[in-house]
XYZ file of C-alpha atoms in Angstrom:
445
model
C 158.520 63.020 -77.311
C 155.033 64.694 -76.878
C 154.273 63.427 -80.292
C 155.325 59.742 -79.796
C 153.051 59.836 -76.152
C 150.623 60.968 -77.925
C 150.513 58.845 -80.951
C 150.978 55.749 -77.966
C 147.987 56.768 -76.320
C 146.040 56.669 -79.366
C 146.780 53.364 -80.411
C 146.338 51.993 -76.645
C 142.675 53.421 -76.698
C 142.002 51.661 -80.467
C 143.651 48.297 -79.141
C 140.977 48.813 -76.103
C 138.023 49.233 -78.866
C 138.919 46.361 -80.278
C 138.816 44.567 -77.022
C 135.738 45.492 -76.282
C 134.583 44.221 -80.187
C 135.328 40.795 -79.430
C 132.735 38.188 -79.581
C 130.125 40.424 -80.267
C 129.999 38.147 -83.614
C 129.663 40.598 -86.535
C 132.677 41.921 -88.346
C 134.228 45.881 -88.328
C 135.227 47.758 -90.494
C 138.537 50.544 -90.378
C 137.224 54.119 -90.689
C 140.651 56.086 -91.735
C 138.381 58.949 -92.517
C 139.010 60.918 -96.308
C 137.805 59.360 -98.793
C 138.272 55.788 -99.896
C 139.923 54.821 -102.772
C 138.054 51.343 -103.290
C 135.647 51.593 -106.010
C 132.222 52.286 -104.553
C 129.615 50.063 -105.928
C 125.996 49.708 -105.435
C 124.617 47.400 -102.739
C 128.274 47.663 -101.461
C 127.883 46.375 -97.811
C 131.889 47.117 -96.280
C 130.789 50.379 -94.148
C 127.530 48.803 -93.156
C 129.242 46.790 -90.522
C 130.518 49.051 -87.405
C 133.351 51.143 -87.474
C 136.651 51.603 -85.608
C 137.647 55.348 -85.919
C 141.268 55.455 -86.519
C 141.120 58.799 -87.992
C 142.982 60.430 -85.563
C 146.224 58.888 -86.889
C 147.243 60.905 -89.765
C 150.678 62.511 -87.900
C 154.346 62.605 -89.415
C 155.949 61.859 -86.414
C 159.867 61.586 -87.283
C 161.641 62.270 -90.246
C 165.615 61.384 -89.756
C 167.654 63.087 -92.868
C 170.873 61.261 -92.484
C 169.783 58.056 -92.236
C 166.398 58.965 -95.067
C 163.623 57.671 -93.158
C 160.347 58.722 -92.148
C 157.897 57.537 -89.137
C 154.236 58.529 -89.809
C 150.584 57.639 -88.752
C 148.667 55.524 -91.839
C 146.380 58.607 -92.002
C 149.229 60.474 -93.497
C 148.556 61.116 -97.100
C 150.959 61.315 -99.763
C 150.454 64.936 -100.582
C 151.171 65.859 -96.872
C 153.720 63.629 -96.409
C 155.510 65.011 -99.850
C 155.329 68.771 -98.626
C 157.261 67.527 -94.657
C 160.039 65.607 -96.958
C 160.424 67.235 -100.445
C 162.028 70.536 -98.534
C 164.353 68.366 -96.941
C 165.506 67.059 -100.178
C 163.960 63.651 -100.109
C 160.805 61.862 -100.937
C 159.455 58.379 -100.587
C 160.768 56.170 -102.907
C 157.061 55.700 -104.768
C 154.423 58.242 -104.631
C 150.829 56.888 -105.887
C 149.356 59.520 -108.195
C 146.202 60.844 -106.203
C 146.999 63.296 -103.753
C 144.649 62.049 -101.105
C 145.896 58.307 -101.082
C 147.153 57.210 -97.544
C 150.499 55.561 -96.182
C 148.412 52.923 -94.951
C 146.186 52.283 -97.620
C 149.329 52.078 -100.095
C 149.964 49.400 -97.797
C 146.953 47.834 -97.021
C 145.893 48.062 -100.760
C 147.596 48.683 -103.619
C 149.651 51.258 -104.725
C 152.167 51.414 -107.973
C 153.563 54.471 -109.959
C 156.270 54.815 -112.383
C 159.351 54.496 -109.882
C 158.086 50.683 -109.276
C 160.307 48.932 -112.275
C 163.155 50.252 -109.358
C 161.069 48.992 -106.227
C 158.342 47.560 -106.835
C 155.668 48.842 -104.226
C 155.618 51.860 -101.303
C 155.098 48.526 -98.635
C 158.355 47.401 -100.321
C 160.171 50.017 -98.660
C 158.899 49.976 -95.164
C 161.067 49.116 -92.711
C 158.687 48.582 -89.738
C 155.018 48.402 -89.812
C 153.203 48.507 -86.280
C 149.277 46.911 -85.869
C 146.607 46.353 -83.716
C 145.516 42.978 -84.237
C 141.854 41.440 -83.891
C 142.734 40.404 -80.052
C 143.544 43.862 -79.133
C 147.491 43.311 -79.123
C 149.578 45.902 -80.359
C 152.214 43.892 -82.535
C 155.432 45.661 -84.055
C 156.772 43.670 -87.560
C 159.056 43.798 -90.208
C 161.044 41.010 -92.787
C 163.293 40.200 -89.716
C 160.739 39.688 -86.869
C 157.180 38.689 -87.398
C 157.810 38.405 -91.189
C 155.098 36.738 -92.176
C 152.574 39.188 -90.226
C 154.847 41.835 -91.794
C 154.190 39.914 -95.572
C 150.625 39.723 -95.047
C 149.501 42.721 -93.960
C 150.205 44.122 -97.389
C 147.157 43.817 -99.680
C 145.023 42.367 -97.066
C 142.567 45.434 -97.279
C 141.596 45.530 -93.268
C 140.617 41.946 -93.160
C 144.007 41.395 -90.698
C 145.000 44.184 -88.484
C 144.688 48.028 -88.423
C 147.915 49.827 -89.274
C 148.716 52.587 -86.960
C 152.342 53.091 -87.356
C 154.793 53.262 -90.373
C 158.578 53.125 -90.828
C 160.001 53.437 -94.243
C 162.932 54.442 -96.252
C 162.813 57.882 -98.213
C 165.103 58.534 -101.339
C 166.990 62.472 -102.311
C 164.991 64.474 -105.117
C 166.072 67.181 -106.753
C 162.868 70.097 -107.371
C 162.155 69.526 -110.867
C 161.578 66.351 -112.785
C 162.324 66.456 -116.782
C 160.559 64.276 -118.733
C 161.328 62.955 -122.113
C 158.262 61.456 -124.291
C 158.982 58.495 -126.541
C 156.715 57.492 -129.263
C 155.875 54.010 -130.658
C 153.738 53.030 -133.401
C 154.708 49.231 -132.762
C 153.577 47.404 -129.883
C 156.519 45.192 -129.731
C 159.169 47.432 -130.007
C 157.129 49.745 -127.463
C 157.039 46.899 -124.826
C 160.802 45.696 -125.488
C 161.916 49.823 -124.738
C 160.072 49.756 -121.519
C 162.157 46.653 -120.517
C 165.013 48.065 -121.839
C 164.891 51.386 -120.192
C 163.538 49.278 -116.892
C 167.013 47.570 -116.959
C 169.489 50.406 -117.911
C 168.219 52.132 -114.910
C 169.142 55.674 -116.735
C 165.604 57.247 -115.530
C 163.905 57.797 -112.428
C 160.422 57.289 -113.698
C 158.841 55.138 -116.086
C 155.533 55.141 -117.691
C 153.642 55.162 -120.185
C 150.380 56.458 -122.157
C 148.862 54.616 -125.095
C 146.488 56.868 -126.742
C 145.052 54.254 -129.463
C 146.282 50.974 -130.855
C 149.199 52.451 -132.205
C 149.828 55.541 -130.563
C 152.241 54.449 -128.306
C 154.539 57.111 -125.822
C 156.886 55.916 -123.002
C 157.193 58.797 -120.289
C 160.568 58.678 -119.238
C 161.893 61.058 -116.009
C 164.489 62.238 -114.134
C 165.055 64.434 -111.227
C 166.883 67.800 -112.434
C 168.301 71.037 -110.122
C 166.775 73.341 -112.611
C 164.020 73.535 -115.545
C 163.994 76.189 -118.876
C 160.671 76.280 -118.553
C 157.396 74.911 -116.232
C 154.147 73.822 -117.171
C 150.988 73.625 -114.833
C 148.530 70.876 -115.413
C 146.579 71.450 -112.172
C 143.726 73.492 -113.528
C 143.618 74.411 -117.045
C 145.758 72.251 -118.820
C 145.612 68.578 -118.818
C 148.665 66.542 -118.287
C 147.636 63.198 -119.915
C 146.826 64.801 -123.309
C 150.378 66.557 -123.281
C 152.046 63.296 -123.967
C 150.255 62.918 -127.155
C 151.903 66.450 -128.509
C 154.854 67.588 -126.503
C 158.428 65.183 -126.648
C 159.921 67.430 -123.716
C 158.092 68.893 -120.498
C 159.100 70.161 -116.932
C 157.247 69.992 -114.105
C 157.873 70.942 -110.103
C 158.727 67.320 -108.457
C 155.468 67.433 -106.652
C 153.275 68.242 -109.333
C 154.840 65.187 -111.423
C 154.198 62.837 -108.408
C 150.378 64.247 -108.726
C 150.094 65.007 -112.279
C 146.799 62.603 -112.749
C 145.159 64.085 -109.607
C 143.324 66.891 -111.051
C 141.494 65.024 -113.737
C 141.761 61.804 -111.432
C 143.421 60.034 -114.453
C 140.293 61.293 -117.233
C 137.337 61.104 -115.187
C 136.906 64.182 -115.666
C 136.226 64.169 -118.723
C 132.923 61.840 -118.614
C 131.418 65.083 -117.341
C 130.101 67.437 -120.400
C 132.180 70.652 -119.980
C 134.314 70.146 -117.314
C 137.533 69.788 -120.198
C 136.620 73.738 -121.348
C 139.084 76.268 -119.546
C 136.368 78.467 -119.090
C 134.335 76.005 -117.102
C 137.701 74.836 -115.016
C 138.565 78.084 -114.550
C 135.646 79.067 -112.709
C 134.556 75.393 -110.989
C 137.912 74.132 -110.731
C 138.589 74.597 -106.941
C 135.172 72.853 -106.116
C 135.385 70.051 -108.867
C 138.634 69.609 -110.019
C 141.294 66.932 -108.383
C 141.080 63.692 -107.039
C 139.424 64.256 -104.050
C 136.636 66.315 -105.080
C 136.043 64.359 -107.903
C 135.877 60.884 -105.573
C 133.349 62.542 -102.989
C 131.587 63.713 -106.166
C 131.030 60.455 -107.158
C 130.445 58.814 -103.921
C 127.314 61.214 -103.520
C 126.217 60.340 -106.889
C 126.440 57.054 -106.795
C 122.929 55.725 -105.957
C 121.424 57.843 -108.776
C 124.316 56.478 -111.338
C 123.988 53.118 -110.172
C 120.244 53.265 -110.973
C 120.758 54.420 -114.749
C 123.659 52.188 -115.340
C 123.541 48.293 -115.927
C 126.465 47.905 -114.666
C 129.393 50.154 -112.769
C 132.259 51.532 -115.229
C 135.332 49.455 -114.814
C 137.830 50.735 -113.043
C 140.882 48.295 -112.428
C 144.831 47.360 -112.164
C 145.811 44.198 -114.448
C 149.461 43.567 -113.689
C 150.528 41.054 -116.391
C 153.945 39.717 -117.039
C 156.393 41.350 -119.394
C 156.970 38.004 -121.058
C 152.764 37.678 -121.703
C 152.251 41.545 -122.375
C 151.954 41.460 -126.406
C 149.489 38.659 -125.535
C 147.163 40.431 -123.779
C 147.732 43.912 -125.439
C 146.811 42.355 -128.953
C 143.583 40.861 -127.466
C 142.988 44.501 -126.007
C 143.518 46.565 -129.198
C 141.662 44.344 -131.049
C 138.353 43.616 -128.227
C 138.036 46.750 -125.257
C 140.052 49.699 -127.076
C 139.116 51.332 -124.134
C 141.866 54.125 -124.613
C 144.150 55.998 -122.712
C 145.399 52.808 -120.959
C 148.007 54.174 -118.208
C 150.800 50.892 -118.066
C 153.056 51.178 -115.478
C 156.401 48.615 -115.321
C 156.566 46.990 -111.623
C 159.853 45.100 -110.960
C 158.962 42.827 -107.797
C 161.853 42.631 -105.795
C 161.231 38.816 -104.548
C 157.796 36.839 -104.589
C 155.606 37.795 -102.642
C 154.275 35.444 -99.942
C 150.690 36.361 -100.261
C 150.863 34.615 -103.882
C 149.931 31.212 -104.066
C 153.343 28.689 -105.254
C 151.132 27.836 -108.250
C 150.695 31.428 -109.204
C 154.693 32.580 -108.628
C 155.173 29.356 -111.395
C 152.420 31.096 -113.567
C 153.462 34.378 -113.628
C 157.350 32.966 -114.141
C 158.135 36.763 -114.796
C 159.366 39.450 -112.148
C 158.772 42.091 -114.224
C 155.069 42.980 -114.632
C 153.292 45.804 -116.553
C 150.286 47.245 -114.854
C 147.881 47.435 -117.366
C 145.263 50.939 -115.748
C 141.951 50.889 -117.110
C 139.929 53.865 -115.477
C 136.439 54.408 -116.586
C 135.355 52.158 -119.065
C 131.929 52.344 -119.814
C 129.930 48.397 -119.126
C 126.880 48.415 -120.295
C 127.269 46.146 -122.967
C 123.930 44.000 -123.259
C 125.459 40.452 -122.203
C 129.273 41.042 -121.692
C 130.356 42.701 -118.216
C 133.686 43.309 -119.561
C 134.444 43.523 -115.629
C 134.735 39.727 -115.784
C 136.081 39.454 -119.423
C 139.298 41.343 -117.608
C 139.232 39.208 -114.791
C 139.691 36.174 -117.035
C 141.856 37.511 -119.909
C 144.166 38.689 -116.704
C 144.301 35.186 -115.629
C 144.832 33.478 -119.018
C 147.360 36.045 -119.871
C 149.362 34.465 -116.111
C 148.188 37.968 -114.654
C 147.554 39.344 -111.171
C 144.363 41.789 -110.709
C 144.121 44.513 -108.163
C 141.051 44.009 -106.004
C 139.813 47.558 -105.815
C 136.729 47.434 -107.689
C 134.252 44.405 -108.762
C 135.625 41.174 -108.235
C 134.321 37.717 -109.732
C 136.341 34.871 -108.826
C 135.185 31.631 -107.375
C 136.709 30.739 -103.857
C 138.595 27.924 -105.336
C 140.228 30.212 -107.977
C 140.651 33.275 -105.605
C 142.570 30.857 -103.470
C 144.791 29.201 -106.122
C 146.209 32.506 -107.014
C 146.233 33.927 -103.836
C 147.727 31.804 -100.596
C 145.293 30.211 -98.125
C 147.418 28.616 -96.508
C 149.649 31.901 -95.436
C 147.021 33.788 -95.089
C 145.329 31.627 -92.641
C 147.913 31.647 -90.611
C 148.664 35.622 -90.296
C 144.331 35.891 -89.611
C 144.977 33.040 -86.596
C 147.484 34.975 -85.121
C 146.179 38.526 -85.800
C 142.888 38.349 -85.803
C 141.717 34.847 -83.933
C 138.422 35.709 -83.001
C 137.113 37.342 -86.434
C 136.793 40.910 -85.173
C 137.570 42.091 -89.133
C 135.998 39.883 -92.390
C 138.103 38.144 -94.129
C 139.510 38.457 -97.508
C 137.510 36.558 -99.810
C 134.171 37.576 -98.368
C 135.247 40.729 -97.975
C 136.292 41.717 -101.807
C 134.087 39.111 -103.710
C 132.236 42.523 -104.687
C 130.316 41.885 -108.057
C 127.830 44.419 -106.906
C-alpha cells in the first residue's frame, strides 16, 4: 500500500509538470535517467529541449505468482526486474539483451530477443500500460479500453505520453538454459531451420550468429533444472565467439538473458586490447558491459564524431521470412559486415502503428531481425546508413528507428500510419507538449 501511494504521488506531481509545460511552445523531452539506448549522434538535438524528470520511477511494485504478473515503474530495468522474478521461478516472457534496458523503453522503443518467434515483443505482453499524456491527464489503457492509445504508445519514442506504470504477464523458468548450436553452410537451408524450429515450438529461444557468408549457427535454448557444466562469459570469455566452436553450452538463466551485455554485442572489440584476458581482467569492472561501455561512448562522442565522416551504423532491419534470402544474398555479397545477430520475431497480429500499405508489403508475420552493430561508414560516397534504409524497404522490410534515419515524410508516413497516429497525439498530447515522431527521429546527424 505504501508503495502504490507512493508511486501515485509521483505520477500526480509529473502530470502537474506537465501542466505547467503547456503552451510554453517548445517541445520536452522524458529524462528516465541511465543511460539511453538511442544511438547518440553528433549535432543530436533530443536532450536540448527541457526535460521532465521521471527518474524517480524505477520501482517493482507487485509481483502476483499465481496469476504470473508483474506491476513495475518504466524505470525498472531488465536486470533488476530479472533478479525480483527469476527467484520466484518466473521471468518476463522476453528479456532484451543489455542489462540496463528499461520496461518502458522496451515499450516505448524497441525491444526483440530470441523468445520473440513465440511473442513477438515485451509491449506484446503487457496487460495494462498507465500514461501521463501532453494535457496533464493521467490515462490507464490496454487492447480492451483505450486500445488505440494502448497500440500507439508502443514505438512512439516519447513523442505521445510518458509511461509511468506497467502491467504485464511473466512466464516459469527453470535456472539454467541449455543451448544447442546448429551449423549451416547454406543460407537457404539455414533460413528454412529457423522457420522450422520457429513453428515446432520445441525450444525456448531462438537465434542466431552468422560469422561470415557461410558460417551459419542457429542458437537454439531451453530452460533446464540442472547443467553438467557452466560457463561464464561476463569477463574473460566472450559469448558470441563460443558459437563459432562449441555445439553444446550451459549458462545460469540470467546470464543467457544478458549474454551480449558485457561486450555490448562486439563493441568491445573496436577498442585495441580490450579482447586480451589480461587487459579484461584488470579493467573489466570499469569498462566491460553494456552500461559502461554506452557512457563510454557517450563521453567520447564529440571527439569520435570529429574524426569520423560519418557515425558507425548501428541498426535493427526486420525483414520478412518470405524476402530473407533476398536481402541476405545482397548482404553477403555488398556490407559483409560480420557477426550479423538475426533474431526470428513472430508478430502476433498487425500492428496498428503500420500503415495498411505496409501490412500488404510485408505480407509475412514472421520477420527476421537482421542486427548490425558497429559497422564502420566512412566509405567516400556511400553512407551505407541509407543503403540499409533502402535495401530494408525494397526487401518489404521494417527498420528500427534507433539510430540515423533518412526517410522522406511522404515515405516515413506510407510505412508508418498517419492517420492512427494522429489521432492517439490529438488525444494524448493536444497541445504539443512532446515532438512528434517524424521530426523527432528524422536524425541523419
Amino acid at each position: 500500500m505504501i508503495a502504490a501511494a507512493e508511486h501515485e504521488a509521483r505520477v500526480h506531481a509529473i502530470a502537474a509538470e506537465v501542466r505547467e509545460r503547456i503552451g510554453r511552445g517548445e517541445p520536452v523531452h522524458i529524462d528516465k535517467g541511465g543511460v539511453h539506448h538511442v544511438v547518440p549522434l553528433p549535432g543530436d538535438r533530443r536532450f536540448r529541449s527541457p526535460a521532465i524528470d521521471v527518474s524517480a520511477l524505477r520501482r517493482v511494485l507487485h509481483v502476483d505468482r499465481e496469476a504470473r504478473r508483474c506491476v513495475a515503474e518504466p524505470g525498472v530495468t531488465f536486470a533488476d526486474l530479472v533478479d525480483v522474478t527469476l527467484p520466484m521461478g518466473l521471468v518476463p516472457a522476453v528479456v532484451p539483451e543489455l542489462e540496463g534496458i528499461t520496461i518502458g523503453g522496451a515499450v516505448a522503443g524497441c525491444a526483440v530477443e530470441s523468445s520473440s518467434f513465440r511473442v513477438g515483443g515485451f509491449h506484446d505482453t503487457c496487460r495494462e500500460l498507465e500514461l501521463v499524456s501532453g494535457a496533464g491527464e493521467v490515462i490507464t489503457c490496454s487492447r480492451e479500453r483505450e486500445s488505440l492509445l494502448y497500440d500507439m504508445v508502443h514505438g512512439s519514442y516519447g513523442t505521445l505520453a510518458i509511461l509511468t506504470r506497467l502491467e504485464f504477464d511473466l512466464v516459469p523458468a527453470e535456472p539454467f538454459v541449455e543451448l544447442t548450436y546448429e551449423r549451416h553452410r547454406d543460407p537457404a537451408r539455414y533460413f528454412a531451420a529457423m522457420r522450422a524450429h520457429c513453428e515446432a515450438g520445441e525450444y525456448a529461444f531462438i537465434d542466431g550468429i552468422v560469422h561470415g557468408p557461410d558460417e551459419l549457427v542457429l542458437c537454439l535454448g531451453r530452460f533446464v533444472a540442472r547443467a553438467p557444466h557452466v560457463s561464464d562469459y561476463r569477463r574473460l570469455h566472450i559469448y558470441y565467439k563460443s558459437t563459432r566452436t562449441r555445439a553444446v553450452d550451459y549458462l545460469r538463466t540470467r546470464d543467457y538473458f544478458f549474454r551480449y551485455d558485457t561486450e555490448c554485442h562486439w563493441l568491445t572489440r573496436t577498442v585495441p586490447g580490450l579482447e586480451n584476458k589480461l587487459v579484461r581482467a584488470l579493467v573489466g569492472k570499469h569498462v566491460l558491459g553494456s552500461t559502461n561501455l554506452i557512457r563510454w561512448s557517450n563521453r567520447l562522442g564529440p571527439l569520435l564524431g570529429a574524426l569520423k565522416r560519418r557515425p558507425d551504423v548501428v541498426v535493427d532491419l526486420f525483414v520478412p521470412h518470405r524476402r530473407i534470402l533476398d536481402f541476405y544474398g545482397w548482404y553477403a555479397r555488398e556490407p559483409r559486415f560480420y557477426p550479423l545477430w538475426v533474431i526470428p520475431y513472430r508478430l502476433p497480429r498487425w500492428y496498428p502503428w503500420l500503415s495498411p500499405a505496409m501490412v500488404d508489403k510485408i505480407g509475412d508475420p514472421l520477420l527476421v531481425d537482421c542486427a548490425i552493430y558497429g559497422m564502420p561508414n566512412g566509405e567516400p560516397g556511400r553512407d551505407w546508413s541509407q543503403v540499409f534504409e533502402e535495401q530494408t524497404y525494397a526487401c518489404d522490410g521494417v527498420k528500427t528507428l534507433i539510430s540515423r534515419n533518412h526517410y522522406t515524410r511522404e515515405r516515413f508516413f506510407s510505412i508508418y500510419d498517419e492517420a492512427n497516429y494522429t489521432a492517439a497525439k490529438q488525444r494524448l498530447d493536444p497541445h504539443g507538449v512532446f515532438p512528434g515522431l517524424y521530426e523527432k527521429l528524422h536524425r541523419v546527424g
